[in-house]
Amino acid sequence: RRARPPARRASAGAAAMLTKFETKSNRVKGLSFHPKRPWILASLHSGVVQLWDYRMGTLIDRFDEHDGPVRGVHFHKSQPLFVSGGDDYKVKVWNYKNRRCLFTLLGHLDYIRTVQFHEEHPWIVSASDDQTIRVWNWQSRSCIAVLTGHNHYVMCACFHLKEDLVVSASLDQTVRVWDISGLRKRSAAPGSQGPDELMQLGQMNSDLFGGGDAVVKYVLEGHDRGVNWAAFHPSLPLIVSGADDRQVKLWRMNDTKAWEVDTLRGHLNNVSCVMFHARQDIIVSNSEDKSIRVWDMSKRTGVQTYRREHDRFWILAAHPELNLLAAGHDSGMIVFKLERERPAYTSHGGTLFFVKDRYLRAYDYASGRDNPLVSIRRPGSTSGPSTGARSISYNPAENAVLVNSDAEGGSYELVVIPRDGSGGRAEPSVSLRGQGQGAVFIARNRFAVLDKAHSEILIKNLRNEVTKKCTPQVPSLDAIFFAGTGSLLLRSDDRVALFDVQQRTVTAELATPFVKYVVWNADMSQVALLSKHTVIIASRKLEHLCTVHETIRVKSGAWDECGVFVYTTLNHVKYCLPNGDSGIIRTLENPVYLTRVSGDAVCCLDRDGKNRTLQIDPTEYIFKLALVKRQYDRVLHMIRTAPLCGQAIIAYLQTKGYPEVALHFVRDERTRFNLAIECGNIEAALAAAHELDEKDAWHTLGVEALRQGNHQVVEFAYQKTKNFDRLSFLYLIMGNTDKLQKMLKIADMRGDIMSRFHNALYLGDVEERVKILEEAGHPALAYATAATHGLTETAERLADELDELPPLLPDGGKLMIPQSPITREENWPLLTVSKSLFEQAFGANAAAGATAAEQGGGAGAMGADDAMAMEEAGDAWGDDDDLDLGMGGDDDDGEGGMGGDDDDDGSGGWDMEDLELPPDALAGAGGAGGAGEVESGPFVVPTAGVPAAQRWASKSPLAAECAAAGDFDAAARLLHRQLGVVQLEPLRSLFVEAYLGSHAAMPAAPGAPGGSLLVPLERGWTESSGAAGTGAPAVVAKLSTLEDDLRRAYKLVTEGKFSEALRTFTRIMQSCFMLVVETRREVDEVKELLSIAAGYASALRIELKRKEIAKDDPVRAVELACYFTHSPALQNVHLALALRAAMSSAFKAKCLATSASMARRLIELAPAPKVLQQAKQVLAACEKAGLSDAVELKYDARNPFVTCNGTFEPIYKGSKTVSDPACGAKYSPDCAGQVCNVSQVGKVGADGSGLMVSHSQAR
């Protein structure tokens, strides 16, 4: 197939379809929608079947087993199956879950045109160029009927949805309807006949219309040329057909006959496919005249035409349930709608106003009543088919409504609703129309409308008279939205602006993706700006608050009473908090449009304009909002009463610095252990470690307990892990000699010499050390130890045993005895661990006291209220003697002492319980003590914020920003998905440069660890950005820098420094992957720069290869020189140099025809006079000697080609190629799977979504 240029948008004069998804591929010959999932199958002329997710815009899978074009494909209604038929005469049944072909049905003798599953029975119908239609049983894998009667190719065949009929179309100019009720009867009693008998019956009397099971019921004749398609109406007794006579015919049938109803004319070439719309009374057809036409069934006239400039259409498919169509053409396919399904609506108070069936209706939220108010189009209107309302604006003061429509290039209708309260379908008291876009009320008696042609905003009164004109200084202004009384939001391509109508000035601007809808909250303090894939929350003055990115389309939104924005995508209801946190509330079967959120009920409109109320659970986002606003009392109430659970809540609490709250929800012991360690809750961690009983858990617990000074838990953890060395050292610093003696015995039993020696050293037991050294075979060391420490008898005995004289030892040796610890209390309060508000509320203090009391009496007082008591005393090592309980001047300390210590502590003499204090005094002291405890509690280190690098990489679709954040894995994954990158080594330095370039090293405070602070640098930061920053890292690579590099590379090529130039172009190409730009224009410039660099790199590799083999293989060198001249990226100066070199090498090799061809091309470029003269001389010499080549070259200048970058062989037009998605370099199919030689990072033949260098591409 010839390569075709990319498709353009619909040409002028034709309607613009609502394209939802588009692919670029080989010619699409077959299409099928999945009945439930957002999937579509496309069978290609190249032999591949592609499975696409049209919502996400991603290729899910590809199936490549057919040999030749695949013309038909169809999903099964309920099973994970699809069927395909191709030019290899095979019908294949696939399981898309297992990703393989289950079996192949053989029987057709020519190309298979269409295949289809039956709605109820296990049947497949297939149409073939062998002039037959076959019905297969895919369960028994056999042919059960052959329908013969057509005398030319059968172009299509399909089952009726409900009746036992098959319709077929053939190039014999007929449409045939077949009765297959015999098949149904036979399948009702499958045991009555064996498989052999079934086959014999199906083949019997094949010349008599396929035997008794399938017979011709009608033969429809009327087309003048071959019929390409025929289809049943889903419910009416109608058939539609399209043929090579450029006509679409409508047929009607009854029980006895079928006849032609009408002919629809308008196509200018063969009609490829035609079908009835599933939900509307229209017919849709497409044709080789590059158009799709929509016909009104009742009027039988064309109502819409969609055109493409270069692509013929071949196939149509309709979704069985949704208002979606798909069309396959020469260079891919499109999924589209014929009209918008979003209803126009607005809410005011407790009433929803919306448009349905040409009536303005009011829905009362409280009573649920839905009343039509007025007709929005006067009777007798002659404006033609109405275009649905796009938006409406309500004026409560005048009870007026503005209804906006796309009709006539943009129009509005001003309707004043009667106040008689009749509630019927009355005529409006006032109905005025006008031209303009986005009409919206801005005051009690004024509304604004955009005159897009003159970029003016017209202010009109309720008599539709212009009172003022404003020309805002906003480039490419294309829409206006309400922004409060006297204000408007103005939309342009990449920003919105707040416009004051009275002052005629822009007061604020905000850079955004292309905004589609604007939703204000109740008090107009915040606004949600909805684009295709983005939700932006901003303040009244357009100060940016947060942005949420979605992978699928955002449909609508409404504000909750709590200040949370609730929005819908195609399949979810989601929420967005003011700080940017978002999540899923519930899933949706079909898209809806939110009108109101109140408590646990969401009011919405569906695509049929029906009001629905969905029940939601707002607990999660209310809980998170309370945490964000630090409403801890509400948080505690929800923890105790609300059913909060799930990994999402746990992860959120942990991320936001509330591990003690997350610990309350977790039941998994491993997660409980990790959270307890994070929040310093040793008791909870100890309980979880008991359940896990893993060495790593005990080790982690020991480290944390040692940090807090809880040596009892440390000892237990070391014992569980059998870490004897650490245990011995712990006993040393505790001064516990008894347990050190036990450790010495244990080491002796284990036969561990080093452990015995260490324990003896810790104990100061010289005799044991001498014994250990002697047993270990070190008599000299044993002698030295004994002699140094005064063990004379032992030293003399050892000296006699030594072969050599004992060494001379220095005088003044001392016995090494460890120092005794200062204190030998049960636990050491080395670190004060505060109990947070939540831990206190959960009763963690009581549990801690009980645990500590079980572990030892001395630890009981410290374990229960250690934090509060020590902080109030002002000294972490405070003793009981420091508590001046006899002094009446310090009430807090006295109460703290009584509350923290037991009466029976052995101190005696205070007799505090003999005091008889009045109840009010006790209550007052208790209250003061409580307050004092809260205010003078231990210092809690502030929770660390989210690092800037983490914010950068959290949701960025750009590899450069992820690399700048230090998340190299995410950057690598993005490059792999977008560009098929598999070799990361060449990009290592670029990743490191991106990370280093987004951070600055600042000197730290004296004595701080590290010596310097790493400060994140953000792109576009100003003083007004504040601490929140811009959310975008600074990027090292700049487009302007790469353009300078490109100019230097051009110069190197001109100077003939090809190796250095190749390195420069490769570096430019790889740097393009790490760029970040702002506008669509810059994106195009980056793609152009990448294309140029890749083209030059490819060309220079050919030239360097030529120089390498020039001496050994001169003929091959001539071929490569010729290939070099066909590199499309070369500038004219370099192309002239390449042609001159090729001309010379070909002339020297006696390839005169090739040399003359190069000379002619060189002369056409009009080079320098000297070069031009030489080219003319060479051309004359070649013509004189005869235009022939002495050797045969693999080069054909007249046949367009590209050079394979792997084999350096030409790939002529029409041959299959594969490419590197990173740079676009072409290869022969044999090179698929290799790393690209041009980009050095991409995988040849891989799938990639395309280069992403700007957030504007995600809109």
Short mmCIF file of N, CA and C in Angstrom, two decimals, residues 53 62 426 549 1137:
data_model
loop_
_atom_site.label_atom_id
_atom_site.label_comp_id
_atom_site.label_asym_id
_atom_site.label_seq_id
_atom_site.Cartn_x
_atom_site.Cartn_y
_atom_site.Cartn_z
N ASP A 53 -8.10 0.70 23.74
CA ASP A 53 -8.97 1.31 24.74
C ASP A 53 -9.22 2.74 24.28
N ARG A 62 -2.17 -6.61 20.42
CA ARG A 62 -2.21 -6.80 18.98
C ARG A 62 -2.09 -8.30 18.69
N ALA A 426 -46.16 26.67 28.71
CA ALA A 426 -46.61 27.97 28.22
C ALA A 426 -45.56 28.58 27.30
N HIS A 549 -4.66 16.04 37.91
CA HIS A 549 -4.59 15.53 36.55
C HIS A 549 -5.31 14.18 36.48
N LEU A 1137 27.09 19.16 -1.20
CA LEU A 1137 28.35 18.48 -0.92
C LEU A 1137 28.22 16.97 -1.07
#
